[in-house]
Short mmCIF file of C-alpha atoms in Angstrom, two decimals:
data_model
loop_
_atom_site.label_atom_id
_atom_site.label_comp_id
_atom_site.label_asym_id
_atom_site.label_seq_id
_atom_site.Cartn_x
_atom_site.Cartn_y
_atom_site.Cartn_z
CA UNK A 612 384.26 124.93 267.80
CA UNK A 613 384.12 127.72 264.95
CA UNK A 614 380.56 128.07 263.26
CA UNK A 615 380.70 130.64 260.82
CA UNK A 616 377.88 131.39 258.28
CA UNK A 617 378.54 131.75 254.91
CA UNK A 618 376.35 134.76 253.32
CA UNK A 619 373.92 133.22 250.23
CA UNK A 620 374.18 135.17 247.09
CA UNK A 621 371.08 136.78 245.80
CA UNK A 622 371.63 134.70 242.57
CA UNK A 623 370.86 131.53 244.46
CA UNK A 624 367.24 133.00 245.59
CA UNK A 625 366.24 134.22 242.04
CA UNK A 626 366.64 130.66 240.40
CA UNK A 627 364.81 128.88 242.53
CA UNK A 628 361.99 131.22 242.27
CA UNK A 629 361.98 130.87 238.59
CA UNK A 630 361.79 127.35 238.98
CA UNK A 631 359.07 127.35 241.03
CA UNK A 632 357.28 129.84 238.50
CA UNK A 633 357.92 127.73 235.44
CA UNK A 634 356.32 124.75 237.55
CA UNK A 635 353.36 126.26 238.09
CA UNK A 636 352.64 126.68 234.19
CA UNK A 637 354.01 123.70 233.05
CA UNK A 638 351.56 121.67 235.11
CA UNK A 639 348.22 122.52 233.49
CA UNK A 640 349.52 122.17 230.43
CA UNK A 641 350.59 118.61 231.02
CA UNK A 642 347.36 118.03 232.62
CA UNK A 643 345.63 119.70 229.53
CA UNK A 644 347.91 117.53 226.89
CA UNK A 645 346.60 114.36 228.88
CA UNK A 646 342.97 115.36 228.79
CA UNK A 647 343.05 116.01 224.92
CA UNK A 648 345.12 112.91 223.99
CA UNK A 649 342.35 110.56 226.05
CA UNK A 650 339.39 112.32 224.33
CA UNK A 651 340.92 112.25 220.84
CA UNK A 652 341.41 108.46 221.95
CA UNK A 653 337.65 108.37 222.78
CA UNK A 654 336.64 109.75 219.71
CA UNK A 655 338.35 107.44 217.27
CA UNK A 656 336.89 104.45 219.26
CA UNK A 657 333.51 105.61 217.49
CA UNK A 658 332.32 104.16 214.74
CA UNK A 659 330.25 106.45 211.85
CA UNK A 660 327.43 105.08 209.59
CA UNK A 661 326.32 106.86 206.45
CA UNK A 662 324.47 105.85 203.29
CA UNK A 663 322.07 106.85 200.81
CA UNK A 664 318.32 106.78 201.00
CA UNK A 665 316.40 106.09 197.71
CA UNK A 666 313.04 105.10 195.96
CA UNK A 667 313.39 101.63 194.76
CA UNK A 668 311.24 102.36 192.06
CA UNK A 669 312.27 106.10 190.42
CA UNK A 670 315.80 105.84 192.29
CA UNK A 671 314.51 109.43 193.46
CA UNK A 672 316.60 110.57 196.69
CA UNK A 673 314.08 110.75 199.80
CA UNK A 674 314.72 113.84 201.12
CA UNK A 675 313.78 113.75 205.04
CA UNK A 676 313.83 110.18 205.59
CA UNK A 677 315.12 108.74 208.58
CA UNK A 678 317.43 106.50 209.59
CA UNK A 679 317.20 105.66 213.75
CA UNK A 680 318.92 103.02 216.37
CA UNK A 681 316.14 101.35 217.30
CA UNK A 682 315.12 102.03 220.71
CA UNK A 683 317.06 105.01 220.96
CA UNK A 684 316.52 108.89 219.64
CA UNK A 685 319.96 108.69 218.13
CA UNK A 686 319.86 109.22 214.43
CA UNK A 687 320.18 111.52 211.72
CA UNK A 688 317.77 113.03 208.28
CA UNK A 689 318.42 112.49 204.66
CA UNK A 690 320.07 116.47 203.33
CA UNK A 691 318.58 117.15 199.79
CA UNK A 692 320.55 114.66 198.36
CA UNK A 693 319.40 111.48 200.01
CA UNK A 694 322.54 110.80 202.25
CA UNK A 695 322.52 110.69 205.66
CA UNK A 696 325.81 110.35 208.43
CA UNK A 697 325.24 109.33 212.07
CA UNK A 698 328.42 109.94 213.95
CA UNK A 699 329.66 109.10 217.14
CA UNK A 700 328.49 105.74 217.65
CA UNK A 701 329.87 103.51 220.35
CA UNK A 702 331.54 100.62 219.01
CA UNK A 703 328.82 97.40 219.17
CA UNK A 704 325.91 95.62 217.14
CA UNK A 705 322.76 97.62 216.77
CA UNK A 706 319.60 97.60 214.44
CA UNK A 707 318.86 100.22 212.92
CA UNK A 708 315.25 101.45 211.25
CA UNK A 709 315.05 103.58 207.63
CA UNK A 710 311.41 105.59 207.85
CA UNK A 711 309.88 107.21 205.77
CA UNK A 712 305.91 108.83 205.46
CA UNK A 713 304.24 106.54 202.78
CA UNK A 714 306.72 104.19 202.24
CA UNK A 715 308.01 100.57 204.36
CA UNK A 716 309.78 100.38 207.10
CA UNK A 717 313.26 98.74 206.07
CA UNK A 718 314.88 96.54 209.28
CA UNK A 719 318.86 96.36 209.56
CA UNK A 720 319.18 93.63 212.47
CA UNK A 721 323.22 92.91 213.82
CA UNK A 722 324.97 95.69 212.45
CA UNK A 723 328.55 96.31 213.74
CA UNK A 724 329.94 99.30 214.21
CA UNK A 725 333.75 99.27 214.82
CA UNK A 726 336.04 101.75 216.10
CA UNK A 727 337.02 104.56 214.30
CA UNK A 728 335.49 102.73 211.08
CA UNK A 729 333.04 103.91 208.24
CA UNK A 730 329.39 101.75 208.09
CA UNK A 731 328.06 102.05 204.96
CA UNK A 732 324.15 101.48 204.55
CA UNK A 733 322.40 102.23 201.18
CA UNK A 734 318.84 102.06 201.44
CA UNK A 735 316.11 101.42 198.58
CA UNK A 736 312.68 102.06 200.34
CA UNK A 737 309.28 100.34 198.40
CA UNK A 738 305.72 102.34 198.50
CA UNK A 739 303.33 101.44 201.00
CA UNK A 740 300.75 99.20 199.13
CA UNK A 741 297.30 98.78 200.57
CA UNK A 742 294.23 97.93 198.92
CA UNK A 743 290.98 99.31 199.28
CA UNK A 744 287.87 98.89 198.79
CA UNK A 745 285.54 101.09 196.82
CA UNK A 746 284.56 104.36 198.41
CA UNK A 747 281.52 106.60 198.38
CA UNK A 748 281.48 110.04 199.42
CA UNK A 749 278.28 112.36 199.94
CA UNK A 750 278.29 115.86 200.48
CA UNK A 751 275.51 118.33 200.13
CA UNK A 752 275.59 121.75 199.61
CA UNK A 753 273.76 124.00 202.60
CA UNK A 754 271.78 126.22 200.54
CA UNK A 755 270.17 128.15 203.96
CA UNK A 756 272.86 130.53 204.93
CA UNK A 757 273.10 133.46 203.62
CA UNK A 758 276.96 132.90 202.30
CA UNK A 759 275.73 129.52 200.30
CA UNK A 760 273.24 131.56 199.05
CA UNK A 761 275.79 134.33 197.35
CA UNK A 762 277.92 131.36 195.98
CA UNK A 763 274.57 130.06 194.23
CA UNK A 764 274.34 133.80 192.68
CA UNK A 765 278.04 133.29 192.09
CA UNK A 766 278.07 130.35 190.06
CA UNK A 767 274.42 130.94 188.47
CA UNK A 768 274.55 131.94 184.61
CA UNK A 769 271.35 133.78 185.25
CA UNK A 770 271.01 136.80 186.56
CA UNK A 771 269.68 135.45 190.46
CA UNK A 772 268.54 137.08 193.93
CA UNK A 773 266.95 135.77 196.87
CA UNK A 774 266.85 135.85 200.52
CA UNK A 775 267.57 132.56 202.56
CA UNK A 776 266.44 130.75 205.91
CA UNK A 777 269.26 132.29 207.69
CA UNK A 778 268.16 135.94 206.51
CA UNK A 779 264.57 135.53 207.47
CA UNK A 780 264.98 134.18 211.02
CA UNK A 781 266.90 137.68 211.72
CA UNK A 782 264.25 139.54 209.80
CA UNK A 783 261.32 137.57 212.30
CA UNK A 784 259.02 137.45 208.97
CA UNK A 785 256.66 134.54 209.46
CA UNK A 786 255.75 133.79 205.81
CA UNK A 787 257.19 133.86 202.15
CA UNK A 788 255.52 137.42 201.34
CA UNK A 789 257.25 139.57 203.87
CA UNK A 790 260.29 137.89 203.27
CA UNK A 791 260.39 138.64 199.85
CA UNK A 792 260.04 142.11 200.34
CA UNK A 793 263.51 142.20 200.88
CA UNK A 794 264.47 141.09 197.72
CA UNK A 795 265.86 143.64 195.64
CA UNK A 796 263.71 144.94 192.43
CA UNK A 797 260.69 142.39 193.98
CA UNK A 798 257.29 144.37 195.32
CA UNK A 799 254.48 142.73 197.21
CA UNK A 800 251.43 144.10 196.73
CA UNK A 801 248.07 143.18 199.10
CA UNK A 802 250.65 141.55 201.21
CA UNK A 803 250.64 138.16 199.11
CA UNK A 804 251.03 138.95 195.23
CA UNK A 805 254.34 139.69 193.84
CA UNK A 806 255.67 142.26 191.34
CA UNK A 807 259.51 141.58 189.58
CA UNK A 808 261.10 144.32 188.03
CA UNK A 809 257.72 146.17 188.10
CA UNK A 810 255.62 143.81 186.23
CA UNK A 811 252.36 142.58 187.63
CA UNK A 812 251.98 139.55 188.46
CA UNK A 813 250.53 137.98 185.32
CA UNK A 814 254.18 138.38 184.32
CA UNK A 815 255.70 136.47 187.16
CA UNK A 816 255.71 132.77 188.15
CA UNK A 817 256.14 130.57 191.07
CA UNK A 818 257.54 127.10 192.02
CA UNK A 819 258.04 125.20 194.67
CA UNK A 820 261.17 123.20 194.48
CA UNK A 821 261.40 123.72 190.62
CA UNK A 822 257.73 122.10 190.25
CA UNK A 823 254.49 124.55 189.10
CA UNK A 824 251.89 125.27 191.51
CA UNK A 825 248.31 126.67 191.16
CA UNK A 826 247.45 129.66 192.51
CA UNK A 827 244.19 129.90 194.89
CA UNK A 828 243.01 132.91 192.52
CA UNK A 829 241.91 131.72 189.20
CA UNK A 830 242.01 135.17 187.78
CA UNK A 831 245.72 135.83 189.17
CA UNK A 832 248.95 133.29 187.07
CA UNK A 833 250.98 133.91 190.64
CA UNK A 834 250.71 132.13 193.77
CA UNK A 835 249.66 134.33 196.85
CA UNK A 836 252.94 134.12 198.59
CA UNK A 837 251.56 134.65 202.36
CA UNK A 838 250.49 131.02 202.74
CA UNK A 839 254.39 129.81 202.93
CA UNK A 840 255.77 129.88 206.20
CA UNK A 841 259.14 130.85 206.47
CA UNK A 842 260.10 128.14 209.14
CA UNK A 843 259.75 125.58 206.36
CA UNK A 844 261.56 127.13 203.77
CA UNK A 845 265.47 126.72 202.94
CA UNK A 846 265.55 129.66 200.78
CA UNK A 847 263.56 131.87 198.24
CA UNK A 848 265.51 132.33 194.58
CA UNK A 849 264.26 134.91 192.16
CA UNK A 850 265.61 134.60 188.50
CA UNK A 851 265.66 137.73 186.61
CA UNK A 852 266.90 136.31 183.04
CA UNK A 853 265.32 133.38 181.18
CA UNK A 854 266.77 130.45 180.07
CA UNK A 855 266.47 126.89 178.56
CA UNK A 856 266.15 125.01 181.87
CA UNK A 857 263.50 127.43 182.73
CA UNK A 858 259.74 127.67 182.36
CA UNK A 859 259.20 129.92 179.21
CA UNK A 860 255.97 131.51 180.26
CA UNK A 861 256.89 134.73 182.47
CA UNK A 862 258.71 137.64 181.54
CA UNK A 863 258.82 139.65 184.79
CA UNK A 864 260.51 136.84 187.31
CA UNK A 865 260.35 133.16 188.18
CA UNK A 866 259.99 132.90 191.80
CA UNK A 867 261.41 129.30 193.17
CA UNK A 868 260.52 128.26 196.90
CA UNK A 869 263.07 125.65 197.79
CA UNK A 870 261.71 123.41 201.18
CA UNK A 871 263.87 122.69 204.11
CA UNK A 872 264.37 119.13 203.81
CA UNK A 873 263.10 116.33 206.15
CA UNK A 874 264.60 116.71 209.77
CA UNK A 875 266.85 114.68 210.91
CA UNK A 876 265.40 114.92 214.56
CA UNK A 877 262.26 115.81 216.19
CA UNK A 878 261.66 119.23 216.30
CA UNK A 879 258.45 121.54 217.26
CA UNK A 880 258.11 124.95 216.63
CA UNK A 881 255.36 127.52 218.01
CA UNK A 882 255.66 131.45 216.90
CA UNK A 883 253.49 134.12 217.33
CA UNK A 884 252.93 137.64 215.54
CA UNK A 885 251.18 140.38 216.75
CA UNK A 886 250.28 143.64 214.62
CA UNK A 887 249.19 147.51 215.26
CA UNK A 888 247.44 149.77 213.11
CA UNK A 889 246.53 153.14 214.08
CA UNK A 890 243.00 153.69 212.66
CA UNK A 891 241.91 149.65 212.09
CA UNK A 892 243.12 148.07 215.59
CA UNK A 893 241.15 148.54 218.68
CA UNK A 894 238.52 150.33 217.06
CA UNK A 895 235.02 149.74 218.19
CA UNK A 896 233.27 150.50 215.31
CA UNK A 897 235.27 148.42 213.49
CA UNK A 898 232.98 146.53 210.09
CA UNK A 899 233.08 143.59 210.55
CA UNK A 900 230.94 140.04 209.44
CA UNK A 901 229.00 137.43 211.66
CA UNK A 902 231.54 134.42 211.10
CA UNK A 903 232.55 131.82 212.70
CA UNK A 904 234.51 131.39 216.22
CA UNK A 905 237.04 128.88 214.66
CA UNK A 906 237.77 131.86 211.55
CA UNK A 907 241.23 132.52 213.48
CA UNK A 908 242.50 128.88 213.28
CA UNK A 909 241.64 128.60 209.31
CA UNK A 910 238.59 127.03 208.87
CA UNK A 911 234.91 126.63 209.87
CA UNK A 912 233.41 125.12 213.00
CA UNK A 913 229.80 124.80 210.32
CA UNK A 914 228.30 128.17 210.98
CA UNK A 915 227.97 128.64 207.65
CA UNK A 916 226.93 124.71 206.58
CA UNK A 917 224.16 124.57 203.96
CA UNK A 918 220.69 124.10 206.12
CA UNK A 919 219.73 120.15 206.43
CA UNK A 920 216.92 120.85 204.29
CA UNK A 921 218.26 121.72 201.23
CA UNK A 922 221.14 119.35 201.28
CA UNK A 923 218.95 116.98 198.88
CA UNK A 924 218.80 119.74 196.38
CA UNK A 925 216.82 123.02 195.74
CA UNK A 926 213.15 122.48 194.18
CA UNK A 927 212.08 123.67 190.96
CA UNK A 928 208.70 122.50 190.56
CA UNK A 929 205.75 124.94 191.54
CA UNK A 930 203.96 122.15 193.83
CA UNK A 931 207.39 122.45 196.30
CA UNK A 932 207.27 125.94 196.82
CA UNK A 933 206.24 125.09 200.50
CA UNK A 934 209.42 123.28 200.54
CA UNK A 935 211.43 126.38 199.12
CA UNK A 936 210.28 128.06 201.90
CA UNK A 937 211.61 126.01 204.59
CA UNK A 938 214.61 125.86 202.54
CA UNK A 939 214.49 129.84 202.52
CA UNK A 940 214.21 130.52 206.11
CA UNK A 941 216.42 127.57 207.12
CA UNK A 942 219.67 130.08 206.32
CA UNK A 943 221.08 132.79 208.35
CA UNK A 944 219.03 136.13 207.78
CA UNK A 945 221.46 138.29 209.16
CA UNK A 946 223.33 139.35 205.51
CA UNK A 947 224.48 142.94 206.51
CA UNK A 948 227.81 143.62 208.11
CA UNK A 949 227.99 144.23 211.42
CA UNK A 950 230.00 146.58 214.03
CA UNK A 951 232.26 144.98 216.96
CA UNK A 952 235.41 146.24 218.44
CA UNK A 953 238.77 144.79 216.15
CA UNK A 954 241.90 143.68 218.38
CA UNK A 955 245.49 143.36 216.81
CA UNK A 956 246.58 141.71 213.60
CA UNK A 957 247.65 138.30 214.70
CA UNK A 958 249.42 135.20 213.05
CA UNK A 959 250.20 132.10 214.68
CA UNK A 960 252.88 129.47 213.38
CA UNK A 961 253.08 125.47 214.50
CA UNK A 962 255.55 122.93 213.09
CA UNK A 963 256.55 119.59 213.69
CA UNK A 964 258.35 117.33 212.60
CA UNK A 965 260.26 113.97 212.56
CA UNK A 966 261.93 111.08 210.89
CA UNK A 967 260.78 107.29 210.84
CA UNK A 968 262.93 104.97 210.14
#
């Protein structure tokens, strides 16, 4: 038996390589061609709804309203015409909600969206109408910080200064005198009478809360300023110009003392002030009178009462002048001053206060 073997030409080897080549790139791009043919199939099973959101009353477009699938997040905005497109929606029924801020909710229940179809939903959305009843709103103006204060100056048609509460707690001045000395073109002379724009004070007047007040000096027209304590004042206004609201008899200033108002809680207050001066405090020959022990607190414990005796009235006939006597010897005999060491200049200060209701 003969075998022989037949030599293979190189011709056979270089086709099949090509074939195996152009195999190997024809594949993905079958593969690719089926991929794009089943999602271009997908996407024209969607459906699309689109529309136009209006005001049923104007027939203004509603920019930025909403329409939603209801229980979904899918959904789409009115553009600045009104119209709004959801795409890609899966073939079925749905209900759909149109929102907007102030207006009602419009319902769309069983809607059907078919494949590759256009749903078209015009919308006219009503107002939201609720009824009220009447309202009342209060406000008042806080007139004790010192930026309330400069829109009062702001606003005033007079020419205004004035220091308030808020000023006067960081200045630690305990009564309306040593605040005031603050005040621009105000003096304060004896530490309770006040000068504006370098008048005395029979040029100036004071109020409290826009009402006149006596003074404690009947030969003075102001009111020593040293008896208001600052913790009960909201602020201190000093009007440099006149007019027709105001009182017409000063031509220096008109002082107003404006009252903090009645607390809305309890509060209680205690201060203390303590002074030094170099040739009057702790001096032991300090002049002095024989007063009483209660002087400090403001008033009298009766050392100086009016004897017993005379309290039915001083005789004037001759045939009582045993009587006068009595009368005579019954009050203190010590009349001249007398020396005793002086301690500090002290002020005290005690609020409280409350609402009942």
């Amino acid at each position: 038996m003969v075998s022989a073997k037949l030599p293979i030409p190189l011709s056979f080897f270089k086709k099949n390589h090509m074939k195996s080549k152009l195999i190997i790139i024809i594949r993905p791009l079958i593969l690719l061609s089926i991929l794009f043919l089943i999602t271009s199939y997908k996407a024209n099973s969607q459906g699309i709804l689109r529309g136009k959101i209006i005001d049923a009353e104007t027939g203004e477009e509603l920019i930025g309203a909403t329409m939603m699938i209801k229980g979904t997040a899918i959904g789409a905005a009115t553009d600045l015409d009104g119209n709004y497109t959801i795409s890609s929606i899966e073939p079925g029924t749905y209900t759909f909600l149109c929102q907007f801020i102030s207006y009602d909710t419009q319902v769309f229940d069983n809607v059907e969206i078919n494949d590759g179809k256009v749903t078209i939903i015009n919308v006219k959305l009503s107002t939201v109408s609720v009824g009220l009843d009447e309202v009342e709103i209060k406000a008042k103006m806080e007139n004790r910080t010192e930026a309330a204060l400069l829109t009062v100056q702001k606003k005033s048609a007079n020419v205004i200064d004035g220091i308030s509460a808020q000023q006067m707690s960081r200045s630690g001045d305990s009564e309306a005198a040593g605040a005031l000395r603050r005040v621009t073109g105000v003096n304060v002379e004896g530490g309770k009478y006040v000068y504006v724009r370098g008048l005395s004070d029979r040029y100036s007047k004071t109020t409290l809360n826009g009402a006149d007040i006596p003074g404690l000096d009947p030969n003075r027209n102001t009111v020593q300023m040293d008896i208001f304590p600052t913790n009960l004042i909201d602020n201190i206004i000093v009007y440099k110009t006149f007019s027709p609201d105001q009182p017409g008899d000063y031509t220096g200033g008109l002082i107003n003392i404006v009252t903090k108002d009645f607390p809305e809680e309890f509060t209680l207050q205690f201060g203390l002030r303590l002074g030094y001066n170099t040739q009057a405090s702790f001096n032991n020959n300090f002049i002095s009178y024989q007063g009483s022990p209660t002087d400090f607190l403001g008033y009298d414990n009766g050392f100086r009462n009016i004897p017993t005796a005379a309290q039915d009235g001083i005789p004037v006939y001759p045939s009582q002048r045993a009587k006068l006597t009595n009368i005579s010897s019954d009050f203190n005999k010590i009349m001249a001053p007398v020396k005793m060491p002086s301690a500090m200049n002290e002020s005290f200060q005690f609020s409280v206060g409350n609402q009942l209701s």
